[in-house]
């Protein structure tokens, strides 16, 4: 799995003119699923992101996690994170097919909810408009195939 996690003041997703997900402070997570990913991969990545300490404490040090600031997550499926950029026109055959990707995308969100977080989301495969106010800016890349 690959994820681009951005610390945000707020974020929302709109599909066909209607806002379908909105959060205040928290993480905007662009999540891509690869063909070799498993439920275990989804759970481990969800735990890692939920435990990520990138919110400032009273000393302005990035030392607090999502739970400590009462944050939420907006999760957007993003197969383009597996783009092959070896040519000018990217290819996307490196991403998992929907029959594999959708259940793992949903497992990732379920794990975040199990941990007590509010999780908003887009719609897998839909054309979405994502709006966010990056806080920091703090943006971190996760790739479960790389330690």
Short mmCIF file of N, CA, C and O in Angstrom, two decimals:
data_model
loop_
_atom_site.label_atom_id
_atom_site.label_comp_id
_atom_site.label_asym_id
_atom_site.label_seq_id
_atom_site.Cartn_x
_atom_site.Cartn_y
_atom_site.Cartn_z
N UNK A 1 0.85 -1.18 0.00
CA UNK A 1 0.00 0.00 0.00
C UNK A 1 0.89 1.23 0.00
O UNK A 1 1.98 1.22 0.56
N UNK A 2 0.37 2.25 -0.59
CA UNK A 2 1.03 3.55 -0.56
C UNK A 2 0.02 4.57 -0.06
O UNK A 2 -1.16 4.52 -0.41
N UNK A 3 0.52 5.48 0.74
CA UNK A 3 -0.35 6.54 1.27
C UNK A 3 0.41 7.84 1.31
O UNK A 3 1.59 7.87 1.67
N UNK A 4 -0.27 8.89 0.94
CA UNK A 4 0.23 10.24 1.12
C UNK A 4 -0.66 10.84 2.20
O UNK A 4 -1.87 10.95 2.02
N UNK A 5 -0.04 11.16 3.33
CA UNK A 5 -0.78 11.66 4.48
C UNK A 5 -0.43 13.13 4.69
O UNK A 5 0.75 13.47 4.87
N UNK A 6 -1.44 13.96 4.66
CA UNK A 6 -1.25 15.40 4.86
C UNK A 6 -1.98 15.82 6.12
O UNK A 6 -3.16 15.51 6.28
N UNK A 7 -1.27 16.51 7.00
CA UNK A 7 -1.90 17.08 8.18
C UNK A 7 -2.69 18.29 7.72
O UNK A 7 -2.17 19.15 7.03
N UNK A 8 -3.99 18.32 8.08
CA UNK A 8 -4.86 19.38 7.57
C UNK A 8 -5.60 20.08 8.71
O UNK A 8 -5.84 19.51 9.76
N UNK A 9 -5.96 21.32 8.44
CA UNK A 9 -6.87 22.07 9.31
C UNK A 9 -8.30 21.61 9.03
O UNK A 9 -9.12 21.52 9.93
N UNK A 10 -8.58 21.33 7.75
CA UNK A 10 -9.86 20.78 7.33
C UNK A 10 -9.71 20.22 5.92
O UNK A 10 -8.79 20.60 5.19
N UNK A 11 -10.60 19.30 5.57
CA UNK A 11 -10.59 18.72 4.22
C UNK A 11 -11.99 18.22 3.89
O UNK A 11 -12.77 17.88 4.79
N UNK A 12 -12.28 18.17 2.60
CA UNK A 12 -13.58 17.66 2.16
C UNK A 12 -13.43 17.02 0.78
O UNK A 12 -12.48 17.28 0.05
N UNK A 13 -14.42 16.20 0.45
CA UNK A 13 -14.47 15.58 -0.86
C UNK A 13 -15.87 15.80 -1.42
O UNK A 13 -16.86 15.66 -0.72
N UNK A 14 -15.91 16.16 -2.71
CA UNK A 14 -17.16 16.42 -3.40
C UNK A 14 -17.26 15.49 -4.60
O UNK A 14 -16.30 15.32 -5.35
N UNK A 15 -18.44 14.87 -4.75
CA UNK A 15 -18.71 14.00 -5.89
C UNK A 15 -19.99 14.48 -6.55
O UNK A 15 -21.02 14.62 -5.87
N UNK A 16 -19.91 14.78 -7.85
CA UNK A 16 -21.06 15.27 -8.62
C UNK A 16 -21.77 16.43 -7.93
O UNK A 16 -22.99 16.49 -7.82
N UNK A 17 -20.97 17.37 -7.41
CA UNK A 17 -21.50 18.58 -6.82
C UNK A 17 -21.94 18.49 -5.37
O UNK A 17 -22.31 19.49 -4.77
N UNK A 18 -21.90 17.29 -4.79
CA UNK A 18 -22.33 17.12 -3.39
C UNK A 18 -21.15 16.75 -2.51
O UNK A 18 -20.36 15.85 -2.87
N UNK A 19 -21.01 17.42 -1.38
CA UNK A 19 -19.97 17.07 -0.42
C UNK A 19 -20.35 15.74 0.21
O UNK A 19 -21.43 15.59 0.79
N UNK A 20 -19.46 14.75 0.07
CA UNK A 20 -19.75 13.41 0.60
C UNK A 20 -18.92 13.07 1.82
O UNK A 20 -19.16 12.06 2.47
N UNK A 21 -17.92 13.89 2.11
CA UNK A 21 -17.09 13.69 3.30
C UNK A 21 -16.43 14.98 3.69
O UNK A 21 -16.00 15.75 2.82
N UNK A 22 -16.36 15.24 5.00
CA UNK A 22 -15.75 16.48 5.47
C UNK A 22 -15.19 16.23 6.87
O UNK A 22 -15.85 15.61 7.70
N UNK A 23 -13.96 16.73 7.12
CA UNK A 23 -13.36 16.66 8.45
C UNK A 23 -12.80 18.01 8.84
O UNK A 23 -12.55 18.86 7.98
N UNK A 24 -12.60 18.19 10.12
CA UNK A 24 -11.84 19.33 10.64
C UNK A 24 -10.39 18.90 10.75
O UNK A 24 -9.87 18.23 9.85
N UNK A 25 -9.75 19.22 11.83
CA UNK A 25 -8.33 18.89 12.01
C UNK A 25 -8.12 17.38 11.92
O UNK A 25 -8.90 16.60 12.43
N UNK A 26 -7.05 17.02 11.23
CA UNK A 26 -6.73 15.60 11.11
C UNK A 26 -5.84 15.32 9.93
O UNK A 26 -4.96 16.12 9.60
N UNK A 27 -6.11 14.18 9.28
CA UNK A 27 -5.31 13.73 8.15
C UNK A 27 -6.16 13.55 6.90
O UNK A 27 -7.21 12.91 6.94
N UNK A 28 -5.66 14.08 5.80
CA UNK A 28 -6.14 13.71 4.48
C UNK A 28 -5.24 12.57 4.03
O UNK A 28 -4.02 12.75 3.96
N UNK A 29 -5.82 11.41 3.77
CA UNK A 29 -5.06 10.23 3.39
C UNK A 29 -5.43 9.84 1.96
O UNK A 29 -6.57 9.46 1.69
N UNK A 30 -4.47 9.95 1.05
CA UNK A 30 -4.62 9.43 -0.31
C UNK A 30 -4.06 8.02 -0.27
O UNK A 30 -2.87 7.84 0.02
N UNK A 31 -4.89 7.02 -0.52
CA UNK A 31 -4.51 5.63 -0.29
C UNK A 31 -4.55 4.83 -1.57
O UNK A 31 -5.59 4.75 -2.24
N UNK A 32 -3.41 4.23 -1.91
CA UNK A 32 -3.32 3.36 -3.08
C UNK A 32 -3.06 1.93 -2.64
O UNK A 32 -2.29 1.69 -1.71
N UNK A 33 -3.69 0.99 -3.32
CA UNK A 33 -3.56 -0.43 -2.99
C UNK A 33 -2.83 -1.13 -4.13
O UNK A 33 -3.18 -0.96 -5.30
N UNK A 34 -1.81 -1.90 -3.76
CA UNK A 34 -1.05 -2.67 -4.74
C UNK A 34 -1.54 -4.10 -4.82
O UNK A 34 -2.26 -4.58 -3.94
N UNK A 35 -1.13 -4.82 -5.86
CA UNK A 35 -1.64 -6.18 -6.08
C UNK A 35 -1.19 -7.19 -5.03
O UNK A 35 -1.83 -8.23 -4.87
N UNK A 36 -0.13 -6.92 -4.30
CA UNK A 36 0.36 -7.86 -3.29
C UNK A 36 -0.08 -7.49 -1.88
O UNK A 36 0.34 -8.14 -0.92
N UNK A 37 -0.91 -6.48 -1.73
CA UNK A 37 -1.35 -6.07 -0.41
C UNK A 37 -2.37 -7.04 0.16
O UNK A 37 -3.07 -7.73 -0.58
N UNK A 38 -2.44 -7.08 1.49
CA UNK A 38 -3.32 -8.00 2.21
C UNK A 38 -4.05 -7.24 3.31
O UNK A 38 -3.75 -6.07 3.57
N UNK A 39 -4.97 -7.93 3.99
CA UNK A 39 -5.64 -7.32 5.14
C UNK A 39 -4.62 -6.94 6.20
O UNK A 39 -4.75 -5.90 6.84
N UNK A 40 -3.60 -7.77 6.39
CA UNK A 40 -2.55 -7.46 7.36
C UNK A 40 -1.84 -6.16 7.00
O UNK A 40 -1.55 -5.33 7.86
N UNK A 41 -1.56 -5.97 5.72
CA UNK A 41 -0.94 -4.73 5.26
C UNK A 41 -1.82 -3.54 5.59
O UNK A 41 -1.33 -2.52 6.09
N UNK A 42 -3.12 -3.67 5.33
CA UNK A 42 -4.05 -2.57 5.58
C UNK A 42 -4.11 -2.22 7.06
O UNK A 42 -4.09 -1.04 7.44
N UNK A 43 -4.15 -3.23 7.92
CA UNK A 43 -4.21 -3.00 9.37
C UNK A 43 -2.93 -2.34 9.87
O UNK A 43 -2.96 -1.37 10.64
N UNK A 44 -1.79 -2.85 9.44
CA UNK A 44 -0.51 -2.29 9.88
C UNK A 44 -0.36 -0.84 9.46
O UNK A 44 0.10 0.00 10.22
N UNK A 45 -0.74 -0.53 8.22
CA UNK A 45 -0.62 0.84 7.74
C UNK A 45 -1.58 1.76 8.48
O UNK A 45 -1.21 2.88 8.87
N UNK A 46 -2.81 1.30 8.71
CA UNK A 46 -3.77 2.11 9.46
C UNK A 46 -3.23 2.41 10.85
O UNK A 46 -3.29 3.56 11.32
N UNK A 47 -2.69 1.41 11.53
CA UNK A 47 -2.13 1.61 12.87
C UNK A 47 -0.98 2.61 12.84
O UNK A 47 -0.87 3.49 13.69
N UNK A 48 -0.12 2.46 11.85
CA UNK A 48 1.04 3.35 11.75
C UNK A 48 0.60 4.80 11.55
O UNK A 48 1.11 5.71 12.20
N UNK A 49 -0.36 5.01 10.68
CA UNK A 49 -0.83 6.37 10.41
C UNK A 49 -1.57 6.93 11.63
O UNK A 49 -1.35 8.08 12.01
N UNK A 50 -2.40 6.13 12.25
CA UNK A 50 -3.13 6.61 13.43
C UNK A 50 -2.20 6.95 14.59
O UNK A 50 -2.52 7.81 15.42
N UNK A 51 -1.05 6.29 14.67
CA UNK A 51 -0.09 6.56 15.74
C UNK A 51 0.93 7.65 15.39
O UNK A 51 1.73 8.04 16.24
N UNK A 52 0.91 8.11 14.16
CA UNK A 52 1.87 9.11 13.69
C UNK A 52 1.81 10.37 14.55
O UNK A 52 0.74 10.92 14.77
N UNK A 53 2.96 10.80 15.03
CA UNK A 53 3.02 11.97 15.92
C UNK A 53 3.55 13.18 15.14
O UNK A 53 4.75 13.40 15.10
N UNK A 54 2.63 13.95 14.56
CA UNK A 54 3.05 15.12 13.78
C UNK A 54 2.28 16.38 14.16
O UNK A 54 2.36 17.38 13.45
N UNK A 55 1.56 16.34 15.27
CA UNK A 55 0.88 17.54 15.77
C UNK A 55 1.72 18.14 16.88
O UNK A 55 2.32 17.41 17.68
N UNK A 56 1.75 19.49 16.93
CA UNK A 56 2.61 20.16 17.90
C UNK A 56 2.08 20.05 19.32
O UNK A 56 0.88 20.16 19.56
N UNK A 57 3.01 19.88 20.26
CA UNK A 57 2.69 19.93 21.68
C UNK A 57 2.86 21.36 22.19
O UNK A 57 3.05 22.29 21.39
N UNK A 58 2.81 21.53 23.51
CA UNK A 58 2.91 22.87 24.10
C UNK A 58 4.27 23.54 23.86
O UNK A 58 4.41 24.74 23.99
N UNK A 59 5.28 22.75 23.44
CA UNK A 59 6.60 23.29 23.14
C UNK A 59 6.84 23.44 21.64
O UNK A 59 7.99 23.57 21.20
N UNK A 60 5.78 23.38 20.85
CA UNK A 60 5.85 23.47 19.39
C UNK A 60 6.69 22.36 18.76
O UNK A 60 7.25 22.53 17.69
N UNK A 61 6.74 21.19 19.40
CA UNK A 61 7.42 20.02 18.86
C UNK A 61 6.36 19.08 18.30
O UNK A 61 5.31 18.87 18.92
N UNK A 62 6.63 18.48 17.15
CA UNK A 62 5.70 17.50 16.58
C UNK A 62 5.78 16.24 17.45
O UNK A 62 6.66 15.40 17.25
N UNK A 63 4.87 16.14 18.41
CA UNK A 63 4.96 15.10 19.41
C UNK A 63 3.61 14.46 19.72
O UNK A 63 3.55 13.51 20.47
N UNK A 64 2.52 14.98 19.16
CA UNK A 64 1.19 14.48 19.46
C UNK A 64 0.61 13.70 18.28
O UNK A 64 0.88 14.03 17.12
N UNK A 65 -0.19 12.69 18.60
CA UNK A 65 -0.81 11.90 17.54
C UNK A 65 -2.25 12.34 17.32
O UNK A 65 -2.76 13.24 17.99
N UNK A 66 -2.90 11.67 16.41
CA UNK A 66 -4.26 12.01 16.01
C UNK A 66 -5.24 11.95 17.18
O UNK A 66 -6.08 12.83 17.35
N UNK A 67 -5.12 10.92 18.00
CA UNK A 67 -6.01 10.77 19.16
C UNK A 67 -5.84 11.93 20.13
O UNK A 67 -6.82 12.46 20.65
N UNK A 68 -4.61 12.34 20.37
CA UNK A 68 -4.33 13.39 21.35
C UNK A 68 -4.88 14.75 20.95
O UNK A 68 -5.09 15.60 21.80
N UNK A 69 -5.12 14.96 19.66
CA UNK A 69 -5.68 16.24 19.21
C UNK A 69 -7.15 16.12 18.81
O UNK A 69 -7.75 17.09 18.36
N UNK A 70 -7.73 14.93 18.99
CA UNK A 70 -9.13 14.73 18.62
C UNK A 70 -9.37 14.82 17.13
O UNK A 70 -10.43 15.27 16.70
N UNK A 71 -8.40 14.38 16.34
CA UNK A 71 -8.48 14.51 14.89
C UNK A 71 -9.26 13.40 14.21
O UNK A 71 -9.60 12.38 14.81
N UNK A 72 -9.55 13.61 12.93
CA UNK A 72 -10.30 12.69 12.08
C UNK A 72 -9.49 12.39 10.83
O UNK A 72 -8.45 13.01 10.59
N UNK A 73 -10.00 11.48 10.02
CA UNK A 73 -9.35 11.13 8.77
C UNK A 73 -10.33 11.26 7.61
O UNK A 73 -11.51 10.87 7.73
N UNK A 74 -9.84 11.79 6.49
CA UNK A 74 -10.56 11.76 5.23
C UNK A 74 -9.72 10.88 4.31
O UNK A 74 -8.58 11.23 3.99
N UNK A 75 -10.27 9.72 3.91
CA UNK A 75 -9.53 8.74 3.13
C UNK A 75 -10.07 8.72 1.70
O UNK A 75 -11.27 8.54 1.48
N UNK A 76 -9.15 8.90 0.76
CA UNK A 76 -9.50 8.97 -0.66
C UNK A 76 -8.73 7.88 -1.41
O UNK A 76 -7.50 7.81 -1.32
N UNK A 77 -9.44 7.01 -2.13
CA UNK A 77 -8.76 6.00 -2.93
C UNK A 77 -7.96 6.68 -4.03
O UNK A 77 -8.43 7.63 -4.65
N UNK A 78 -6.75 6.17 -4.27
CA UNK A 78 -5.84 6.87 -5.18
C UNK A 78 -4.95 5.87 -5.92
O UNK A 78 -3.78 5.71 -5.59
N UNK A 79 -5.52 5.19 -6.92
CA UNK A 79 -4.74 4.20 -7.67
C UNK A 79 -3.54 4.83 -8.37
O UNK A 79 -2.57 4.16 -8.68
N UNK A 80 -3.58 6.14 -8.61
CA UNK A 80 -2.49 6.80 -9.33
C UNK A 80 -1.18 6.81 -8.52
O UNK A 80 -0.13 7.13 -9.08
N UNK A 81 -1.24 6.46 -7.25
CA UNK A 81 0.00 6.35 -6.46
C UNK A 81 0.88 5.21 -6.95
O UNK A 81 2.05 5.13 -6.62
N UNK A 82 0.31 4.33 -7.76
CA UNK A 82 1.07 3.22 -8.34
C UNK A 82 1.40 3.47 -9.81
O UNK A 82 1.63 2.54 -10.58
N UNK A 83 1.44 4.72 -10.21
CA UNK A 83 1.72 5.07 -11.61
C UNK A 83 3.13 4.66 -12.02
O UNK A 83 4.09 4.81 -11.26
N UNK A 84 3.23 4.17 -13.23
CA UNK A 84 4.53 3.93 -13.87
C UNK A 84 4.84 5.20 -14.64
O UNK A 84 4.17 5.53 -15.62
N UNK A 85 5.85 5.92 -14.18
CA UNK A 85 6.18 7.22 -14.78
C UNK A 85 7.42 7.14 -15.67
O UNK A 85 8.09 8.14 -15.89
N UNK A 86 7.69 5.96 -16.21
CA UNK A 86 8.86 5.81 -17.07
C UNK A 86 8.68 6.49 -18.43
O UNK A 86 9.65 6.67 -19.15
N UNK A 87 7.44 6.85 -18.76
CA UNK A 87 7.20 7.60 -19.99
C UNK A 87 6.39 8.85 -19.64
O UNK A 87 5.99 9.05 -18.51
N UNK A 88 6.14 9.66 -20.66
CA UNK A 88 5.39 10.89 -20.41
C UNK A 88 3.92 10.64 -20.10
O UNK A 88 3.27 11.46 -19.46
N UNK A 89 3.39 9.51 -20.53
CA UNK A 89 2.01 9.17 -20.22
C UNK A 89 2.04 8.03 -19.21
O UNK A 89 2.38 6.90 -19.54
N UNK A 90 1.68 8.31 -17.96
CA UNK A 90 1.78 7.28 -16.92
C UNK A 90 0.87 6.08 -17.19
O UNK A 90 -0.22 6.23 -17.76
N UNK A 91 1.34 4.93 -16.76
CA UNK A 91 0.53 3.72 -16.81
C UNK A 91 0.13 3.34 -15.39
O UNK A 91 0.84 3.65 -14.43
N UNK A 92 -1.00 2.67 -15.24
CA UNK A 92 -1.52 2.38 -13.91
C UNK A 92 -1.76 0.90 -13.67
O UNK A 92 -2.50 0.53 -12.77
N UNK A 93 -1.09 0.05 -14.45
CA UNK A 93 -1.28 -1.39 -14.28
C UNK A 93 -0.64 -1.91 -13.00
O UNK A 93 -0.91 -3.05 -12.61
N UNK A 94 0.15 -1.11 -12.31
CA UNK A 94 0.77 -1.54 -11.05
C UNK A 94 -0.16 -1.50 -9.87
O UNK A 94 0.15 -2.03 -8.80
N UNK A 95 -1.31 -0.87 -10.02
CA UNK A 95 -2.29 -0.80 -8.93
C UNK A 95 -3.11 -2.08 -8.90
O UNK A 95 -3.28 -2.76 -9.91
N UNK A 96 -3.63 -2.41 -7.72
CA UNK A 96 -4.49 -3.59 -7.59
C UNK A 96 -5.80 -3.38 -8.34
O UNK A 96 -6.30 -2.26 -8.42
N UNK A 97 -6.33 -4.46 -8.84
CA UNK A 97 -7.64 -4.41 -9.50
C UNK A 97 -8.70 -4.12 -8.45
O UNK A 97 -8.52 -4.41 -7.26
N UNK A 98 -9.84 -3.54 -8.85
CA UNK A 98 -10.88 -3.18 -7.88
C UNK A 98 -11.34 -4.32 -6.96
O UNK A 98 -11.61 -4.09 -5.79
N UNK A 99 -11.39 -5.55 -7.48
CA UNK A 99 -11.85 -6.66 -6.63
C UNK A 99 -10.91 -6.93 -5.47
O UNK A 99 -11.32 -7.47 -4.43
N UNK A 100 -9.65 -6.53 -5.59
CA UNK A 100 -8.67 -6.64 -4.50
C UNK A 100 -8.62 -5.32 -3.73
O UNK A 100 -8.61 -5.30 -2.49
N UNK A 101 -8.59 -4.22 -4.45
CA UNK A 101 -8.38 -2.91 -3.83
C UNK A 101 -9.53 -2.45 -2.94
O UNK A 101 -9.31 -1.92 -1.85
N UNK A 102 -10.75 -2.62 -3.39
CA UNK A 102 -11.90 -2.11 -2.63
C UNK A 102 -11.98 -2.72 -1.23
O UNK A 102 -12.09 -1.98 -0.24
N UNK A 103 -11.90 -4.04 -1.08
CA UNK A 103 -11.97 -4.60 0.28
C UNK A 103 -10.81 -4.13 1.17
O UNK A 103 -11.00 -3.94 2.38
N UNK A 104 -9.64 -3.91 0.61
CA UNK A 104 -8.50 -3.46 1.42
C UNK A 104 -8.62 -1.98 1.78
O UNK A 104 -8.25 -1.57 2.89
N UNK A 105 -9.13 -1.18 0.88
CA UNK A 105 -9.44 0.22 1.16
C UNK A 105 -10.44 0.29 2.31
O UNK A 105 -10.28 1.04 3.27
N UNK A 106 -11.48 -0.54 2.23
CA UNK A 106 -12.49 -0.57 3.28
C UNK A 106 -11.93 -1.11 4.59
O UNK A 106 -12.29 -0.63 5.67
N UNK A 107 -11.03 -2.09 4.52
CA UNK A 107 -10.39 -2.63 5.74
C UNK A 107 -9.55 -1.57 6.42
O UNK A 107 -9.55 -1.46 7.65
N UNK A 108 -8.82 -0.79 5.64
CA UNK A 108 -8.01 0.30 6.19
C UNK A 108 -8.90 1.26 6.98
O UNK A 108 -8.62 1.61 8.13
N UNK A 109 -10.02 1.67 6.38
CA UNK A 109 -10.93 2.60 7.06
C UNK A 109 -11.57 1.96 8.28
O UNK A 109 -11.71 2.60 9.34
N UNK A 110 -11.94 0.68 8.18
CA UNK A 110 -12.55 -0.01 9.31
C UNK A 110 -11.59 -0.07 10.49
O UNK A 110 -12.00 0.11 11.64
N UNK A 111 -10.32 -0.31 10.21
CA UNK A 111 -9.33 -0.37 11.28
C UNK A 111 -9.21 0.98 11.97
O UNK A 111 -9.11 1.06 13.20
N UNK A 112 -9.21 2.06 11.22
CA UNK A 112 -9.15 3.40 11.82
C UNK A 112 -10.38 3.64 12.69
O UNK A 112 -10.27 4.20 13.79
N UNK A 113 -11.54 3.20 12.24
CA UNK A 113 -12.78 3.35 13.03
C UNK A 113 -12.71 2.50 14.30
O UNK A 113 -13.15 2.94 15.36
N UNK A 114 -12.18 1.28 14.18
CA UNK A 114 -12.03 0.40 15.35
C UNK A 114 -11.19 1.08 16.43
O UNK A 114 -11.39 0.85 17.61
N UNK A 115 -10.27 1.89 16.01
CA UNK A 115 -9.40 2.61 16.94
C UNK A 115 -10.08 3.85 17.51
O UNK A 115 -9.48 4.58 18.28
N UNK A 116 -11.31 4.10 17.09
CA UNK A 116 -12.10 5.18 17.67
C UNK A 116 -12.11 6.48 16.89
O UNK A 116 -12.65 7.49 17.37
N UNK A 117 -11.58 6.48 15.68
CA UNK A 117 -11.52 7.70 14.89
C UNK A 117 -12.72 7.86 13.98
O UNK A 117 -13.26 6.87 13.48
N UNK A 118 -13.11 9.11 13.75
CA UNK A 118 -14.09 9.42 12.73
C UNK A 118 -13.37 9.33 11.39
O UNK A 118 -12.30 9.91 11.22
N UNK A 119 -13.96 8.58 10.47
CA UNK A 119 -13.37 8.41 9.14
C UNK A 119 -14.42 8.80 8.10
O UNK A 119 -15.49 8.20 8.03
N UNK A 120 -14.09 9.80 7.33
CA UNK A 120 -14.90 10.19 6.17
C UNK A 120 -14.16 9.68 4.94
O UNK A 120 -12.97 9.37 5.00
N UNK A 121 -14.86 9.60 3.81
CA UNK A 121 -14.19 9.04 2.63
C UNK A 121 -14.87 9.48 1.35
O UNK A 121 -15.98 10.01 1.37
N UNK A 122 -14.16 9.22 0.27
CA UNK A 122 -14.72 9.43 -1.05
C UNK A 122 -15.41 8.16 -1.50
O UNK A 122 -15.83 7.35 -0.69
N UNK A 123 -15.50 8.00 -2.81
CA UNK A 123 -16.12 6.81 -3.39
C UNK A 123 -15.12 6.18 -4.33
O UNK A 123 -14.62 6.84 -5.25
N UNK A 124 -14.82 4.93 -4.13
CA UNK A 124 -13.84 4.23 -4.94
C UNK A 124 -14.22 4.33 -6.42
O UNK A 124 -15.34 4.02 -6.80
N UNK A 125 -13.29 4.81 -7.23
CA UNK A 125 -13.49 4.89 -8.67
C UNK A 125 -14.25 6.11 -9.16
O UNK A 125 -14.39 6.31 -10.37
N UNK A 126 -14.75 6.92 -8.24
CA UNK A 126 -15.52 8.11 -8.65
C UNK A 126 -14.59 9.26 -9.01
O UNK A 126 -13.44 9.31 -8.57
N UNK A 127 -15.10 10.19 -9.82
CA UNK A 127 -14.39 11.44 -10.07
C UNK A 127 -14.68 12.35 -8.89
O UNK A 127 -15.84 12.69 -8.64
N UNK A 128 -13.64 12.70 -8.18
CA UNK A 128 -13.80 13.46 -6.94
C UNK A 128 -13.04 14.77 -7.00
O UNK A 128 -12.00 14.86 -7.65
N UNK A 129 -13.55 15.74 -6.28
CA UNK A 129 -12.84 16.99 -6.04
C UNK A 129 -12.51 17.01 -4.57
O UNK A 129 -13.39 16.93 -3.72
N UNK A 130 -11.22 17.09 -4.27
CA UNK A 130 -10.76 17.07 -2.89
C UNK A 130 -10.22 18.45 -2.55
O UNK A 130 -9.39 19.00 -3.28
N UNK A 131 -10.71 19.00 -1.46
CA UNK A 131 -10.30 20.32 -1.01
C UNK A 131 -9.70 20.17 0.38
O UNK A 131 -10.24 19.43 1.21
N UNK A 132 -8.57 20.85 0.63
CA UNK A 132 -7.96 20.77 1.95
C UNK A 132 -7.14 22.01 2.24
O UNK A 132 -6.68 22.70 1.34
N UNK A 133 -6.97 22.26 3.53
CA UNK A 133 -6.06 23.30 3.99
C UNK A 133 -4.94 22.60 4.72
O UNK A 133 -5.10 22.10 5.84
N UNK A 134 -3.79 22.51 4.04
CA UNK A 134 -2.61 21.84 4.57
C UNK A 134 -2.10 22.61 5.78
O UNK A 134 -1.94 23.83 5.72
N UNK A 135 -1.86 21.92 6.88
CA UNK A 135 -1.40 22.54 8.11
C UNK A 135 0.08 22.25 8.31
O UNK A 135 0.47 21.14 8.62
N UNK A 136 0.89 23.24 8.08
CA UNK A 136 2.33 23.05 8.30
C UNK A 136 3.19 23.73 7.27
O UNK A 136 3.77 24.75 7.56
N UNK A 137 3.31 23.24 6.12
CA UNK A 137 2.72 22.00 5.60
C UNK A 137 3.46 20.76 6.12
O UNK A 137 4.68 20.78 6.29
N UNK A 138 2.70 19.73 6.40
CA UNK A 138 3.25 18.43 6.79
C UNK A 138 2.60 17.39 5.88
O UNK A 138 1.39 17.20 5.92
N UNK A 139 3.41 16.76 5.05
CA UNK A 139 2.95 15.72 4.14
C UNK A 139 3.97 14.59 4.16
O UNK A 139 5.16 14.83 3.95
N UNK A 140 3.49 13.37 4.43
CA UNK A 140 4.38 12.23 4.61
C UNK A 140 3.94 11.10 3.69
O UNK A 140 2.75 10.79 3.57
N UNK A 141 4.92 10.46 3.06
CA UNK A 141 4.69 9.35 2.15
C UNK A 141 4.95 8.02 2.87
O UNK A 141 5.98 7.87 3.53
N UNK A 142 4.01 7.09 2.73
CA UNK A 142 4.17 5.73 3.27
C UNK A 142 4.14 4.75 2.11
O UNK A 142 3.33 4.90 1.20
N UNK A 143 5.00 3.76 2.17
CA UNK A 143 5.02 2.69 1.18
C UNK A 143 5.32 1.41 1.93
O UNK A 143 6.43 1.23 2.45
N UNK A 144 4.36 0.50 2.02
CA UNK A 144 4.54 -0.71 2.83
C UNK A 144 5.56 -1.67 2.21
O UNK A 144 5.97 -2.61 2.89
N UNK A 145 5.95 -1.44 0.98
CA UNK A 145 6.97 -2.29 0.36
C UNK A 145 8.38 -1.84 0.71
O UNK A 145 9.34 -2.51 0.39
N UNK A 146 8.47 -0.68 1.34
CA UNK A 146 9.78 -0.15 1.77
C UNK A 146 9.77 0.01 3.28
O UNK A 146 8.85 0.59 3.82
N UNK A 147 10.79 -0.50 3.94
CA UNK A 147 10.82 -0.38 5.41
C UNK A 147 10.91 1.06 5.89
O UNK A 147 11.36 1.92 5.21
#
